[in-house]
Coordinates of C-alpha atoms in Angstrom, one line a residue:
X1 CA -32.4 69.0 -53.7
X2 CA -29.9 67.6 -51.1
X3 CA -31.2 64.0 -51.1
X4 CA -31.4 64.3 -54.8
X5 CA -27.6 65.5 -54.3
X6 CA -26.3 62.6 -51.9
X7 CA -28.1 59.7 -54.4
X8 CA -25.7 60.4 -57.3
X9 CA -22.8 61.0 -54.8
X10 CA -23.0 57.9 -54.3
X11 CA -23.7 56.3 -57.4
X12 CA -20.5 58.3 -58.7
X13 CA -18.0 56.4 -55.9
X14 CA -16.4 53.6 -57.0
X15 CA -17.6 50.1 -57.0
X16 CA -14.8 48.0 -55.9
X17 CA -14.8 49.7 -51.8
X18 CA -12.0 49.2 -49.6
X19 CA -11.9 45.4 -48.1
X20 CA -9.8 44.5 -45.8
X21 CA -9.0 41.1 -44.4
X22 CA -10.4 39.7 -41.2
X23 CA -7.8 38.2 -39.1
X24 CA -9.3 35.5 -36.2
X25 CA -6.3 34.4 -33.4
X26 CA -7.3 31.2 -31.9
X27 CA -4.7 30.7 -28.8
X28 CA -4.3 28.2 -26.9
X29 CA -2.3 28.4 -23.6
X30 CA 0.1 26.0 -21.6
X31 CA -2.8 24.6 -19.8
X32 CA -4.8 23.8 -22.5
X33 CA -7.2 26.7 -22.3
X34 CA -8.6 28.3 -25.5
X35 CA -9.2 31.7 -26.6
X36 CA -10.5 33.4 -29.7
X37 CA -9.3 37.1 -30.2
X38 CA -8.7 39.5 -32.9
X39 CA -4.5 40.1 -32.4
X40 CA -1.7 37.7 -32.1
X41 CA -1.6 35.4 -29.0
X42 CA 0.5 36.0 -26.1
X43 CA 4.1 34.9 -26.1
X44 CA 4.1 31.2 -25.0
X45 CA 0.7 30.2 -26.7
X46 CA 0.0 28.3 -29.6
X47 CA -1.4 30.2 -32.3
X48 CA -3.8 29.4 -34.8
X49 CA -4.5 32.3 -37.7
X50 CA -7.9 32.3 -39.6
X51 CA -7.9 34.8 -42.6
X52 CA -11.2 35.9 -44.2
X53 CA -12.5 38.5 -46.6
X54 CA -14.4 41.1 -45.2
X55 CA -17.4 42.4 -46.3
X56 CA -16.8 45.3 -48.9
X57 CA -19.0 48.5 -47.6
X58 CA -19.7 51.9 -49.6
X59 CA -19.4 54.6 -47.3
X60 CA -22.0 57.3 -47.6
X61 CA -21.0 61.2 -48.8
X62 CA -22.3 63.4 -45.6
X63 CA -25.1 66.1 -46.8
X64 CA -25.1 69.6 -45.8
X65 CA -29.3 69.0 -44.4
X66 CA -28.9 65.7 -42.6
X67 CA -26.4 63.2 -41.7
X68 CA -26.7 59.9 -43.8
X69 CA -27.5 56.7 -42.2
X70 CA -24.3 54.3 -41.7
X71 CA -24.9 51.4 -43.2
X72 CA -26.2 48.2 -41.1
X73 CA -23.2 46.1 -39.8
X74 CA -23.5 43.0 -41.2
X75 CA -21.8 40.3 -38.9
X76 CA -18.6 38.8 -40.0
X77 CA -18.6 35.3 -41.2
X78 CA -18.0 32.9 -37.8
X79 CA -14.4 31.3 -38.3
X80 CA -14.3 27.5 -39.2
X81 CA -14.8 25.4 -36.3
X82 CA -11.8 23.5 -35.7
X83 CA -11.9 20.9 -32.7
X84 CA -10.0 21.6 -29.6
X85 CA -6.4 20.5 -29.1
X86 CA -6.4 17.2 -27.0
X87 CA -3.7 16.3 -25.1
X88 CA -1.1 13.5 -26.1
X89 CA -2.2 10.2 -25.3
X90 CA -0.8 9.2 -22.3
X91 CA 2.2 6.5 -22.7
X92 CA 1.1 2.9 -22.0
X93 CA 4.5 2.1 -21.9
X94 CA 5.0 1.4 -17.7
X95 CA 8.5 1.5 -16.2
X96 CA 9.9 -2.1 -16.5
X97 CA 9.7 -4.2 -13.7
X98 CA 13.0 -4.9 -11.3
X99 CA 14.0 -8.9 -10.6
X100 CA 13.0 -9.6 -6.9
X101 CA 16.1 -8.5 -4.0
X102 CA 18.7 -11.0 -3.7
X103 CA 18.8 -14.5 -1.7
X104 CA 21.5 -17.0 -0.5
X105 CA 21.1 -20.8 -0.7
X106 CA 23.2 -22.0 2.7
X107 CA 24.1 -25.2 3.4
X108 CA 24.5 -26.9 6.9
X109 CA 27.5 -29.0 8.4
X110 CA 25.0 -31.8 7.8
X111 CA 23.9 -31.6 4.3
X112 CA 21.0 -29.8 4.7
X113 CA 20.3 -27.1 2.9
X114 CA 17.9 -23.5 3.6
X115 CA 17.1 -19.7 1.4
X116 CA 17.4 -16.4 3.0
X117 CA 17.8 -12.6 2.9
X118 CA 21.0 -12.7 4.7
X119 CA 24.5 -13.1 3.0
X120 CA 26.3 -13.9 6.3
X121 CA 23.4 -15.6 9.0
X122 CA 24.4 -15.5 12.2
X123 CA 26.6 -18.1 14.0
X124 CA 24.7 -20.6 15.8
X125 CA 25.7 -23.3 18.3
X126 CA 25.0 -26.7 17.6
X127 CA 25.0 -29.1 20.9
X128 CA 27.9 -31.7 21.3
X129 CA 27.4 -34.8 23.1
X130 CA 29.0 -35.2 26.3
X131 CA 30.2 -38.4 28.0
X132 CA 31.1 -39.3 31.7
X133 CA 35.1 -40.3 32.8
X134 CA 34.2 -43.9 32.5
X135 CA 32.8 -43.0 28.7
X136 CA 29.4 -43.9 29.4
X137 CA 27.4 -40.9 27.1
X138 CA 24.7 -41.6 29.5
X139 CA 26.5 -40.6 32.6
X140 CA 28.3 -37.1 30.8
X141 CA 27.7 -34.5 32.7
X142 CA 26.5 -30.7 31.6
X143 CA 25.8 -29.6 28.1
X144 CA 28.2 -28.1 25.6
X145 CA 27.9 -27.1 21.9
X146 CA 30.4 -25.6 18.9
X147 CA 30.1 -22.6 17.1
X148 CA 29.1 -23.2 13.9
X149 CA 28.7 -20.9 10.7
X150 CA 26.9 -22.1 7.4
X151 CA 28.3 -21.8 4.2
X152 CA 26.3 -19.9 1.8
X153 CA 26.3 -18.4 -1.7
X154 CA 24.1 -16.0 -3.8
X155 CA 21.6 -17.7 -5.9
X156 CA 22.2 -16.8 -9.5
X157 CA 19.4 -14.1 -11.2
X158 CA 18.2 -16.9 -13.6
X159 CA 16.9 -18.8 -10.4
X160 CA 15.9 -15.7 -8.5
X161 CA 12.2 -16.1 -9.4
X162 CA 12.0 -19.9 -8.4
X163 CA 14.3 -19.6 -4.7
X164 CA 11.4 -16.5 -3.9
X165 CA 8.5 -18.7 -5.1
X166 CA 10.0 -21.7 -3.1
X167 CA 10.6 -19.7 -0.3
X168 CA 7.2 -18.1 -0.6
X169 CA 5.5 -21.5 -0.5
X170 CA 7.5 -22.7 2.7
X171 CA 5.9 -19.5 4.4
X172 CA 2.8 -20.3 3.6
X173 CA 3.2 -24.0 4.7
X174 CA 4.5 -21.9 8.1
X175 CA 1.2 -20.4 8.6
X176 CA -1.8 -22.2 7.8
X177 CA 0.0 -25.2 9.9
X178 CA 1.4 -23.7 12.7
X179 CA 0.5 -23.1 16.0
X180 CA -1.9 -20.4 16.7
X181 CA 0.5 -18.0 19.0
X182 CA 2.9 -17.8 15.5
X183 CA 0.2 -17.5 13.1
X184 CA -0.3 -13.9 12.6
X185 CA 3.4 -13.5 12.4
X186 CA 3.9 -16.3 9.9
X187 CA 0.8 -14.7 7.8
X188 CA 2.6 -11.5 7.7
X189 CA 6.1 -12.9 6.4
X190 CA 4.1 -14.8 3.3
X191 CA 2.3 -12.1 2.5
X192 CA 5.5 -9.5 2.3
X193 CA 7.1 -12.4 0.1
X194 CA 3.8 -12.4 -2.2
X195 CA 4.0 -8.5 -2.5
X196 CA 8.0 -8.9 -3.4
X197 CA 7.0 -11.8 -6.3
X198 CA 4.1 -9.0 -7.7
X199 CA 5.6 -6.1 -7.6
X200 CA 9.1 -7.6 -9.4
X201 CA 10.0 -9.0 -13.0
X202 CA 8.5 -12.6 -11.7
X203 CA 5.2 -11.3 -11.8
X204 CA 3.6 -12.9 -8.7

């Protein structure tokens, strides 16, 4: 009988069938994306290979009267779960700070004594007192003055921090006890000398 026939077929085969290995590809791109496939990962990826045993099958001997069954697949084992690749932690690390732009301690033909941006300030003219013929000051007549230029010189980097804070303070002092018509402008000058102490080595 042909069942009869195809039973000790296949009780005649071999017992150790053919097994190959299953092969899983996990790839993941440039982007981070992730992919699971069954051949190698496209050039550029990184690749992640999962080897497992297959399931060993017996194939079934064809009869003559009916075609046998094929054998249920049974569904290969699901590969190891591995957790997704995270990105590197961004670095903490923040560019270090710069020391605040230069300034110039000038002194006057009096003693006195000022801070600014300006490595050369302009000239100014300073009155001079005039006298009449008979030397009388009272009785001079007109106005003159002399051109006058202040001597000034960089402050050094280990005092940058305190000449901005000084300077920032005196702006201050300028605003909030001014008169009203140079407020807003006075405002404005201490607050860009607050943003320059923030955003430099001297921290604000």
């Amino acid at each position: 009988m042909p069942y009869r026939l195809a039973w000790l077929i296949l009780l005649a085969a071999p017992a150790a069938a053919h097994a190959d290995e299953l092969v899983i590809y996990r790839c993941t791109d440039a982007a981070g994306a992730l992919t699971v496939q069954n051949m190698p990962c496209p050039k550029g990826s990184r690749q992640q290979v999962k080897r497992m045993p297959a399931l060993a099958t017996v194939p079934m001997a064809p009869t003559a009267s009916k075609p046998s069954a094929a054998p249920a697949a049974t569904p290969a084992a699901a590969p190891e779960e591995t957790p997704a690749p995270t990105s590197a932690p961004a670095s903490t690390a923040t560019a270090e700070r710069l020391p605040p732009p230069n300034l110039f301690r000038c002194t006057t033909r009096d003693g006195g004594g000022y801070l600014t941006e300006d490595s050369e300030p302009a000239s100014r003219c300073e009155p001079l007192q005039t006298t009449g013929l008979d030397g009388n000051p009272q009785g001079g007549a007109g106005q003159a003055c002399e051109m006058v230029r202040d001597t000034c010189a960089r402050v050094p980097d280990e005092g940058l921090c305190e000449a901005w804070k000084k300077r920032r303070d005196e702006a201050e002092v300028a605003w909030r006890f001014t008169r009203a018509d140079t407020s807003e402008k006075n405002k404005a000058e201490f607050e860009r000398m607050q943003r320059i102490l923030a955003e430099s080595a001297c921290g604000g």
